[in-house]
Steps between C-alpha positions, in 0.01 A plus 500: 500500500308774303825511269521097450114563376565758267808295344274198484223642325747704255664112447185418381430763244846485376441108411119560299704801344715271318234265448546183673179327639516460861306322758496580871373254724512554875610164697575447889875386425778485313534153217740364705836291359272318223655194581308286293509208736459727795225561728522746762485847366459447123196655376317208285316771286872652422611119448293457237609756309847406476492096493289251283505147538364205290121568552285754609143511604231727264269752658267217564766238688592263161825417511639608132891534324746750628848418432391160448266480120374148626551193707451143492381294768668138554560210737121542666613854591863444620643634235455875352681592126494831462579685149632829514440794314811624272642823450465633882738676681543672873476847480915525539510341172549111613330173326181347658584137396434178686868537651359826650199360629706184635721703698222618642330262641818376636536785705115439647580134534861633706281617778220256525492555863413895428218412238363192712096643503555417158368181411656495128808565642508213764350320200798565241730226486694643149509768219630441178624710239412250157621741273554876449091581551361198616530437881362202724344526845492170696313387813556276742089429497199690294429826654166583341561904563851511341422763253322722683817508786726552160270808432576618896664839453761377752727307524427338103600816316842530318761758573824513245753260521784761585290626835490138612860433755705226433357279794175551347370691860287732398284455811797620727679738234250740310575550148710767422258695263143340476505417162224333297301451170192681561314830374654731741855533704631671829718817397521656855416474870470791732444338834210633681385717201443319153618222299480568109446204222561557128408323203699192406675563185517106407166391616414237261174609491484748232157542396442482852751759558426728250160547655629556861441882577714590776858541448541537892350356792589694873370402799507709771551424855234618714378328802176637649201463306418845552780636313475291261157659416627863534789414212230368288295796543796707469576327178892379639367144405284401284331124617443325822507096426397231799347335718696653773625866330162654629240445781197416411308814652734711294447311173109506588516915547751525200215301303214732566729814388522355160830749522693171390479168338420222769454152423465145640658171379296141490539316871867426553503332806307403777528646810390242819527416847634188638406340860747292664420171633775550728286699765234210724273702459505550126604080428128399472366634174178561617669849644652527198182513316310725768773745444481499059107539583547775719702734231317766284743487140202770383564692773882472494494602063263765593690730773844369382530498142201736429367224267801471278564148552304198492446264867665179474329196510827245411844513540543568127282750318307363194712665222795287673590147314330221698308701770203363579488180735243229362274455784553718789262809544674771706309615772356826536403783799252376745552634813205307658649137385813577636354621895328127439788323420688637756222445752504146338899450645358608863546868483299698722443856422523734769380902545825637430437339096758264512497143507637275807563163575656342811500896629744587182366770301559407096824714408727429198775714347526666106828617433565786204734726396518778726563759207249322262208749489286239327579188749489802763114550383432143398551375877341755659128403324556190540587577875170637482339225286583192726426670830121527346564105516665492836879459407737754672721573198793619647709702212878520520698722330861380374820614291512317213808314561355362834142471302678257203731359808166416689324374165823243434499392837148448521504731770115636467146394543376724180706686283462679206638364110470503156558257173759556267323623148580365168716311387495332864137441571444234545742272476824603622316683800320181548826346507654733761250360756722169544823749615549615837567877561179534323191621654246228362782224602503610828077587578470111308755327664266441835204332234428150538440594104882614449639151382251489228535856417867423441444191303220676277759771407779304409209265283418835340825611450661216335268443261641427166279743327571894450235725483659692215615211271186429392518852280731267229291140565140616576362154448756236659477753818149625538469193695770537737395873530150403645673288717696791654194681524339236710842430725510872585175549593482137694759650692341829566222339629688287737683884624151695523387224739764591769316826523848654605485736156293810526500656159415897563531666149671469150742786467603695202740756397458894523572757193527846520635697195440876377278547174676406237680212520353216272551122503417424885303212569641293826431118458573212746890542545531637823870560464553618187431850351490509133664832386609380139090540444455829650476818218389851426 
């Protein structure tokens, strides 16, 4: 072992000796196949910089150009005409035309099946090639979040013809070499130890790629948190990036070193409870609204994320597109109201604390990861919190595959979960609500509400107006835009009132980076870690 170390570190000095600039970025895993159209063990951040696709979202969530220089918007949004940018090529050397892009998306549309949370795809009735950098995208009805889906880092991003099989299967034969047009490439995989991108010699970008720093990214594989910390301080890496990379507590003691760079990206995502109908006891949403009134959030932010994030109040956080419902006031802690409200449904409090009726004491499960520290933390104050109400909170630990088995069967009575970030908030996560093998499917399928929750969505979805479009017709759309402001947040208001959402806190991404390094400043993409701006 002592020997591997040595060789390691004399690696490293041998590679600033001959001045190339290096990054080392510790990670939990290897990048996986980069299957561009694959799900399972690809690292998104690593997909990202390999494949573009049409559109991308900006550091605020706009959908601007990528591959695609601009887009018209026809047939009340049923048919998309992209133009393509000219002179690209995949970092083997291969033409980015609309041919390339074509073949493409007939490989996504091969396996619609595989790609069915989608709703663009299940949407997609044809793709076009009109001429050598001009493609056509047409749908079967308007789908008013089309773009942002087409800025998804899977499964809209283009991987050279060549890699793509005859049959067009890339979802059940990974491409033989992952590659795409974007600022960096995969040169080499050690599994279990690193995975090492260079620079893309033909990234179109060239002012853009002049100005990128690093010549190589590694990532190194190291699982516990711990050591990651150790091979920062021992300078074998040189950044730790997300949400996950780090607990909390040790990005909180990292921060008052000032030893090392740590920073915090706008709200990503929301992080919430949801109570299932499912359970008698929890159907009436009086109980429902005891138990929101009964939780602390202050409490929670406080001795969990030692004040780093923000508590939640919606489902979306306010930097989020379309966030804020239009009448609905969430509700907050009031740990007297609820003891009334449940005293209200015939609940009699007895000396033991609890509530009883009918000589049942009040008891209700929360599931959570069993090797989540946070949800580990999270459920034990509010175990706490709701017994000061009279609720037995009973907390049950779970492996995650039976935890997501019992969230897509429905098979809880509170569970922990979180929204999806930008570019899917809110729209295609609202739109996931209608599919079963989802969590909010299955806690709203028991509402007497759920009908017109499903009819509201697929109102809001199929709207003939894009958000985005309006960028190239301000005027003819700022109408239609203030009418998706309204639907959305008509429709929030009718989901807040089922009281099954708890929103706990608005969760953001974690930073740490020796002195130095210049250029970091995490913004709302939760997936995506943007190296080509990092420098020295």
């Amino acid at each position: 072992m002592y020997k591997f170390l040595v060789s390691f570190v004399l690696l490293w000095n041998l590679q600033y000796l001959f001045g190339e600039n290096i990054l080392r970025v510790a990670v939990s895993q290897n990048v996986g196949d980069m299957n561009p159209q694959g799900y399972n063990l690809n690292q998104m951040y690593a997909q990202n910089m390999i494949y573009e696709g049409l559109v991308k979202t900006d550091k605020k969530g706009n959908i601007v150009p990528s591959l695609a220089l601009s887009w018209d918007i026809k047939d009340s949004g049923k048919t998309y005409i992209f133009h393509l940018r000219k002179n690209v090529l995949f970092s083997n050397g291969e033409i980015f035309n609309a041919n390339a892009a074509l073949k493409n998306f007939q490989s996504i549309l091969k396996n619609k099946t595989r790609h069915s949370w989608s709703a663009l795809v299940m949407t997609i009735s044809d793709v076009k090639a009109l001429d050598d950098y001009t493609i056509a995208i047409y749908l079967a009805h308007p789908y008013v979040a089309t773009l942002n889906e087409l800025s998804l880092v899977r499964p809209f991003r283009f991987i050279a013809p060549s890699m793509i099989p005859n049959d067009l299967d890339l979802a059940n034969n990974a491409p033989k070499k992952p590659i795409g047009t974007g600022p960096y490439m995969l040169t080499d995989t050690k599994v279990g130890i690193s995975d090492t991108f260079s620079k893309n010699p033909h990234y179109w970008n060239k002012e853009h790629y002049n100005g990128i720093y690093y010549d190589t990214i590694m990532t190194k594989i190291i699982i516990d948190p711990n050591a990651k910390l150790i091979a920062l301080q021992t300078k074998q890496v040189d950044m730790i990036y997300g949400a996950d990379a780090i607990p909390i507590e040790i990005f909180h003691n990292i921060a008052n070193t000032k030893q090392f760079q740590t920073l915090l990206s706008p709200p990503l995502f929301t992080t919430f409870l949801i109570i299932n109908p499912t359970n008698e006891i929890l159907q009436d949403k009086n109980m429902r609204k005891a138990i929101a009134l009964g939780i602390n959030k202050t409490k929670i932010v406080e001795s969990v994320y030692y004040g780093y994030q923000k508590e939640a109040s919606y489902l979306f956080s306010p930097n989020m597109p379309y966030s804020k419902p239009k009448s609905y006031k969430p509700l907050s802690y009031n740990p007297q109201h609820a003891r009334m409200v449940l005293q209200q449904m015939g609940y009699v409090r007895h000396s033991d604390g609890y509530f009883y009726k009918n000589g049942k004491q009040l008891t209700m499960q929360l599931h959570f990861i069993a090797n989540n520290p946070t949800q580990k933390s999270i459920a034990t104050i509010l175990q706490a919190q709701l017994k000061d109400i009279g609720i037995f909170l009973q907390i049950i630990p779970n492996e995650i595959t039976m935890y997501r088995k019992k969230q897509t069967q429905g098979q809880f009575d509170i569970c922990f979960s979180q929204t999806w970030g930008v570019p899917y908030e809110p729209l295609t996560f609202i739109n996931s609500m209608r599919h079963s093998g989802h969590a909010d499917y299955m806690a709203q399928k028991a509402l007497q509400e759920k009908p017109a929750i499903d009819k509201a969505i697929k109102n809001l979805i199929e709207s003939p107006y894009d958000e985005y479009a309006d960028s190239m017709h301000a005027k003819q759309n700022l109408q239609a835009k203030q009418a998706l402001i309204t639907n959305v947040a008509n429709f929030l208001d009718l989901l807040y009132q089922t009281q099954i959402y708890i929103p706990l806190t608005y969760d953001t991404n974690k930073v740490v980076a020796r002195q130095g390094i210049k250029g970091i400043a995490p913004d709302i993409h939760a997936f995506e870690i943007p190296f080509w701006e990092f420098y020295e």
